[in-house]
Amino acid sequence: MTVMNPRRVLFLIVCLLLAVPVLAQDEAETPDSPLVQRAKEHIKTFNARRSGDENEAWKDRALALADSLEGEEEFAMAAHCYERAGILDYYAGDVDAALASWETGLAAARKSGDLKRIAALLNAKANGISAKGNNEAALAAHFETLEIRQEMGDVRGEGSTWHNIAYSQLALYQYPEAVASLRNAIRLHREAGNRHGLAVSYLSLAPRLESYVRFEEARAIADSAVATSVEVDQPQYIGTSLNARGDMHHRHGRD
C-alpha cells in the first residue's frame, strides 16, 4: 500500500472528481440488458463516504459486475464499474489497487470505443500515476486525455485536464508551462460555467504569479479565488482562499 501526504491526496481527489458530473452520464439510445441495468443501479449507489467495510462490499460487487459485463461484451459499462471501484481504493490510500482497476477499465473502455469512458479512465490513471511520483508518465497521460476531450468537444473536462496538466508540470519544475496551463484551465472553466473548477484553478494560479513577482495580478487572482469560493459555497475553498489571500497581502505590506 502506498502512503501519501494527506494534502496531496486531497488535491488529487479534487482533480479526479472535477470531471465526474460530465463523465458519469450514460446515453440510453438502446434498451439496456438486465445485466447493464443492474450495473447502472449499483453505480447509482456509489458513495465514497461510507465505512471501509461498506465500501469493500460495494467495490466487490462492482468488480463482479464488471467481470460479467466483459463476458457479455458490455465493455463501456464494465469500464464504468472498474473506474468507480478504483476510486474507492484511491480514497482508501491503496493507489496500486486503484491503478490496477483503472488499467483494466481503460482496456475495456478502449474496446468499447466510448470516448467519455476512455477519458474518465485516462484521467483517473494519470492522477494515480502522479500519486506514485511518476510525474512524466502522468503528464503524458494527461495530454492524451486532453486530446480525447478536445475531440469530444468536452469543454468542462478539457478545463479540468489543463488544471491537472499544470499540477504535473509544477511537480516537474516546469513553472512557465504550468502558469500557461492554469490560464487555459481558467479560460475553459469560465466557458463551461464550471465555478468549482474555476475556484480551484484560481487558488493554484495566484501563488505561481506571485513567485514571478507579478504581485498585482497575483493579488487580483487571489481576490477572484475568494469571490468564486464564496459563490460556490464550498467552505474548504473559502478557508483556503482567504488564508492564501491574507498571507499574500501580509507578505506585501497590505495587512
Short mmCIF file of C-alpha atoms in Angstrom, two decimals:
data_model
loop_
_atom_site.label_atom_id
_atom_site.label_comp_id
_atom_site.label_asym_id
_atom_site.label_seq_id
_atom_site.Cartn_x
_atom_site.Cartn_y
_atom_site.Cartn_z
CA MET A 1 0.00 0.00 0.00
CA THR A 2 1.31 3.45 -0.93
CA VAL A 3 1.35 6.12 1.80
CA MET A 4 0.84 9.68 0.57
CA ASN A 5 0.90 13.16 2.02
CA PRO A 6 -2.72 13.94 3.12
CA ARG A 7 -2.76 17.35 1.38
CA ARG A 8 -1.55 15.73 -1.84
CA VAL A 9 -4.27 13.07 -1.55
CA LEU A 10 -6.96 15.73 -1.05
CA PHE A 11 -5.75 17.77 -4.04
CA LEU A 12 -5.63 14.72 -6.31
CA ILE A 13 -9.09 13.63 -5.23
CA VAL A 14 -10.41 17.09 -6.12
CA CYS A 15 -8.75 16.78 -9.55
CA LEU A 16 -10.17 13.30 -10.02
CA LEU A 17 -13.71 14.36 -9.21
CA LEU A 18 -13.80 17.67 -11.10
CA ALA A 19 -14.87 15.90 -14.27
CA VAL A 20 -17.17 13.24 -12.77
CA PRO A 21 -20.51 15.04 -13.43
CA VAL A 22 -19.81 15.07 -17.18
CA LEU A 23 -18.15 11.68 -17.49
CA ALA A 24 -20.74 9.81 -15.43
CA GLN A 25 -23.53 10.49 -17.95
CA ASP A 26 -24.76 7.48 -19.93
CA GLU A 27 -26.64 7.56 -23.19
CA ALA A 28 -29.74 5.38 -23.32
CA GLU A 29 -30.19 5.13 -27.08
CA THR A 30 -30.93 1.38 -26.97
CA PRO A 31 -32.66 -0.69 -24.28
CA ASP A 32 -30.30 -1.94 -21.60
CA SER A 33 -29.77 -5.62 -20.95
CA PRO A 34 -30.76 -6.79 -17.44
CA LEU A 35 -27.07 -7.01 -16.51
CA VAL A 36 -26.35 -3.46 -17.67
CA GLN A 37 -29.41 -2.23 -15.78
CA ARG A 38 -28.19 -3.95 -12.60
CA ALA A 39 -24.78 -2.33 -13.04
CA LYS A 40 -26.34 1.09 -13.54
CA GLU A 41 -28.45 0.70 -10.42
CA HIS A 42 -25.35 -0.31 -8.45
CA ILE A 43 -23.34 2.66 -9.71
CA LYS A 44 -26.14 4.98 -8.59
CA THR A 45 -25.41 3.88 -5.00
CA PHE A 46 -21.73 4.89 -5.19
CA ASN A 47 -20.76 6.81 -2.06
CA ALA A 48 -17.11 7.07 -1.00
CA ARG A 49 -18.12 8.37 2.45
CA ARG A 50 -19.36 5.01 3.69
CA SER A 51 -17.38 2.95 6.20
CA GLY A 52 -14.45 0.87 4.99
CA ASP A 53 -16.37 -2.42 5.18
CA GLU A 54 -19.34 -0.99 3.29
CA ASN A 55 -17.07 0.36 0.56
CA GLU A 56 -15.29 -3.00 0.30
CA ALA A 57 -18.63 -4.72 -0.21
CA TRP A 58 -19.67 -2.12 -2.80
CA LYS A 59 -16.36 -2.49 -4.64
CA ASP A 60 -16.52 -6.30 -4.65
CA ARG A 61 -20.00 -6.13 -6.18
CA ALA A 62 -18.82 -3.63 -8.80
CA LEU A 63 -15.86 -5.80 -9.78
CA ALA A 64 -18.08 -8.91 -10.03
CA LEU A 65 -20.47 -6.99 -12.27
CA ALA A 66 -17.57 -5.72 -14.37
CA ASP A 67 -16.34 -9.27 -14.93
CA SER A 68 -19.80 -10.41 -16.03
CA LEU A 69 -20.24 -7.35 -18.25
CA GLU A 70 -16.97 -8.06 -20.04
CA GLY A 71 -18.18 -11.63 -20.61
CA GLU A 72 -21.22 -10.19 -22.39
CA GLU A 73 -19.04 -7.65 -24.26
CA GLU A 74 -20.69 -4.73 -22.46
CA PHE A 75 -17.31 -3.05 -22.27
CA ALA A 76 -18.37 0.57 -21.62
CA MET A 77 -20.39 -0.32 -18.52
CA ALA A 78 -17.67 -2.70 -17.34
CA ALA A 79 -15.19 0.18 -17.61
CA HIS A 80 -17.51 2.37 -15.55
CA CYS A 81 -17.60 -0.25 -12.78
CA TYR A 82 -13.80 -0.54 -12.80
CA GLU A 83 -13.50 3.26 -12.66
CA ARG A 84 -15.66 3.58 -9.54
CA ALA A 85 -14.04 0.58 -7.84
CA GLY A 86 -10.66 2.22 -8.36
CA ILE A 87 -11.85 5.47 -6.83
CA LEU A 88 -12.74 3.63 -3.63
CA ASP A 89 -9.25 2.09 -3.46
CA TYR A 90 -7.79 5.55 -4.09
CA TYR A 91 -9.81 7.06 -1.24
CA ALA A 92 -8.56 4.25 0.99
CA GLY A 93 -4.96 5.11 0.07
CA ASP A 94 -4.28 1.94 -1.93
CA VAL A 95 -3.02 3.53 -5.12
CA ASP A 96 -1.63 0.28 -6.53
CA ALA A 97 -5.05 -1.39 -6.36
CA ALA A 98 -6.69 1.72 -7.83
CA LEU A 99 -4.27 1.74 -10.76
CA ALA A 100 -4.89 -1.95 -11.39
CA SER A 101 -8.65 -1.35 -11.62
CA TRP A 102 -8.19 1.71 -13.82
CA GLU A 103 -5.80 -0.07 -16.20
CA THR A 104 -8.30 -2.92 -16.58
CA GLY A 105 -11.11 -0.44 -17.03
CA LEU A 106 -9.16 1.51 -19.62
CA ALA A 107 -8.61 -1.64 -21.66
CA ALA A 108 -12.37 -2.31 -21.56
CA ALA A 109 -13.16 1.31 -22.45
CA ARG A 110 -10.86 1.16 -25.48
CA LYS A 111 -12.66 -1.98 -26.66
CA SER A 112 -15.97 -0.13 -26.38
CA GLY A 113 -14.74 2.94 -28.28
CA ASP A 114 -16.65 5.11 -25.77
CA LEU A 115 -14.63 8.33 -25.67
CA LYS A 116 -16.24 9.52 -22.44
CA ARG A 117 -15.24 6.39 -20.63
CA ILE A 118 -11.74 6.33 -22.14
CA ALA A 119 -11.21 9.93 -20.99
CA ALA A 120 -12.52 9.14 -17.49
CA LEU A 121 -10.17 6.17 -17.08
CA LEU A 122 -7.18 8.03 -18.52
CA ASN A 123 -7.85 10.90 -16.13
CA ALA A 124 -8.01 8.52 -13.18
CA LYS A 125 -4.89 6.66 -14.31
CA ALA A 126 -2.94 9.91 -14.71
CA ASN A 127 -3.77 11.04 -11.19
CA GLY A 128 -2.87 7.63 -9.80
CA ILE A 129 0.48 7.67 -11.58
CA SER A 130 1.10 11.16 -10.22
CA ALA A 131 0.38 9.94 -6.70
CA LYS A 132 3.08 7.31 -7.22
CA GLY A 133 5.54 10.09 -8.09
CA ASN A 134 5.98 9.37 -11.82
CA ASN A 135 5.14 12.86 -12.99
CA GLU A 136 6.49 12.49 -16.53
CA ALA A 137 4.24 9.50 -17.20
CA ALA A 138 1.33 11.31 -15.53
CA LEU A 139 1.86 14.35 -17.74
CA ALA A 140 1.84 12.17 -20.87
CA ALA A 141 -1.42 10.53 -19.75
CA HIS A 142 -2.99 13.95 -19.06
CA PHE A 143 -2.09 15.16 -22.55
CA GLU A 144 -3.63 12.00 -24.03
CA THR A 145 -6.76 12.73 -22.01
CA LEU A 146 -6.75 16.30 -23.31
CA GLU A 147 -6.70 15.13 -26.93
CA ILE A 148 -9.74 12.92 -26.36
CA ARG A 149 -11.68 15.64 -24.57
CA GLN A 150 -10.91 18.10 -27.34
CA GLU A 151 -12.12 15.52 -29.87
CA MET A 152 -15.33 15.14 -27.86
CA GLY A 153 -15.84 18.89 -27.52
CA ASP A 154 -15.94 18.40 -23.73
CA VAL A 155 -15.07 21.93 -22.61
CA ARG A 156 -15.61 21.24 -18.92
CA GLY A 157 -13.41 18.16 -18.98
CA GLU A 158 -10.78 19.99 -21.04
CA GLY A 159 -10.54 22.72 -18.41
CA SER A 160 -10.09 20.18 -15.62
CA THR A 161 -7.44 18.37 -17.65
CA TRP A 162 -5.44 21.57 -18.19
CA HIS A 163 -5.51 22.03 -14.41
CA ASN A 164 -4.15 18.52 -13.91
CA ILE A 165 -1.50 19.14 -16.58
CA ALA A 166 -0.37 22.20 -14.63
CA TYR A 167 -0.08 20.15 -11.43
CA SER A 168 2.22 17.63 -13.14
CA GLN A 169 4.22 20.45 -14.72
CA LEU A 170 4.73 22.06 -11.32
CA ALA A 171 5.99 18.74 -9.96
CA LEU A 172 8.49 18.69 -12.84
CA TYR A 173 9.55 22.33 -12.14
CA GLN A 174 8.08 23.48 -15.46
CA TYR A 175 6.79 26.72 -13.94
CA PRO A 176 6.17 28.87 -17.07
CA GLU A 177 4.36 25.94 -18.70
CA ALA A 178 2.25 25.41 -15.56
CA VAL A 179 1.19 29.07 -15.49
CA ALA A 180 0.13 28.84 -19.14
CA SER A 181 -1.80 25.63 -18.42
CA LEU A 182 -3.61 27.20 -15.47
CA ARG A 183 -4.59 30.14 -17.65
CA ASN A 184 -6.02 27.68 -20.16
CA ALA A 185 -7.90 25.94 -17.35
CA ILE A 186 -9.40 29.21 -16.11
CA ARG A 187 -10.48 30.24 -19.62
CA LEU A 188 -12.20 26.91 -20.21
CA HIS A 189 -13.78 26.78 -16.73
CA ARG A 190 -15.35 30.16 -17.50
CA GLU A 191 -16.56 28.97 -20.89
CA ALA A 192 -18.09 25.82 -19.36
CA GLY A 193 -19.55 27.65 -16.35
CA ASN A 194 -17.56 25.36 -14.03
CA ARG A 195 -17.36 27.60 -10.96
CA HIS A 196 -15.91 24.89 -8.70
CA GLY A 197 -13.10 24.26 -11.16
CA LEU A 198 -12.57 27.98 -11.51
CA ALA A 199 -12.12 28.40 -7.75
CA VAL A 200 -9.52 25.61 -7.62
CA SER A 201 -7.56 26.95 -10.61
CA TYR A 202 -7.57 30.49 -9.21
CA LEU A 203 -6.15 29.12 -5.97
CA SER A 204 -3.37 27.38 -7.87
CA LEU A 205 -2.51 30.29 -10.16
CA ALA A 206 -2.21 33.09 -7.58
CA PRO A 207 0.94 31.81 -5.80
CA ARG A 208 2.58 30.96 -9.13
CA LEU A 209 2.12 34.56 -10.31
CA GLU A 210 3.46 35.87 -7.01
CA SER A 211 6.62 33.79 -7.44
CA TYR A 212 7.14 35.53 -10.79
CA VAL A 213 6.97 38.90 -8.99
CA ARG A 214 3.64 39.68 -10.65
CA PHE A 215 2.24 40.88 -7.36
CA GLU A 216 -0.71 42.96 -8.56
CA GLU A 217 -2.04 40.23 -10.84
CA ALA A 218 -1.44 37.63 -8.13
CA ARG A 219 -3.48 39.64 -5.62
CA ALA A 220 -6.27 40.10 -8.19
CA ILE A 221 -6.36 36.35 -8.82
CA ALA A 222 -6.33 35.68 -5.06
CA ASP A 223 -9.32 38.04 -4.70
CA SER A 224 -11.08 36.15 -7.51
CA ALA A 225 -10.38 32.88 -5.71
CA VAL A 226 -12.11 34.20 -2.58
CA ALA A 227 -15.09 35.57 -4.51
CA THR A 228 -15.59 32.39 -6.53
CA SER A 229 -15.21 30.18 -3.46
CA VAL A 230 -17.93 32.17 -1.68
CA GLU A 231 -20.12 31.94 -4.79
CA VAL A 232 -19.94 28.14 -4.95
CA ASP A 233 -20.39 27.94 -1.15
CA GLN A 234 -17.55 25.48 -0.54
CA PRO A 235 -16.19 26.02 2.99
CA GLN A 236 -12.87 24.27 2.26
CA TYR A 237 -12.26 26.54 -0.73
CA ILE A 238 -13.32 29.65 1.19
CA GLY A 239 -10.97 28.96 4.10
CA THR A 240 -8.03 28.09 1.88
CA SER A 241 -8.51 31.07 -0.41
CA LEU A 242 -8.94 33.51 2.50
CA ASN A 243 -5.76 32.24 4.12
CA ALA A 244 -3.85 32.40 0.84
CA ARG A 245 -5.01 35.96 0.16
CA GLY A 246 -4.24 37.04 3.71
CA ASP A 247 -0.74 35.57 3.56
CA MET A 248 -0.09 37.26 0.25
CA HIS A 249 -1.27 40.65 1.49
CA HIS A 250 0.84 40.25 4.62
CA ARG A 251 3.97 39.48 2.58
CA HIS A 252 3.48 42.66 0.59
CA GLY A 253 2.57 45.02 3.41
CA ARG A 254 -1.20 45.06 3.00
CA ASP A 255 -2.45 43.73 6.35
#
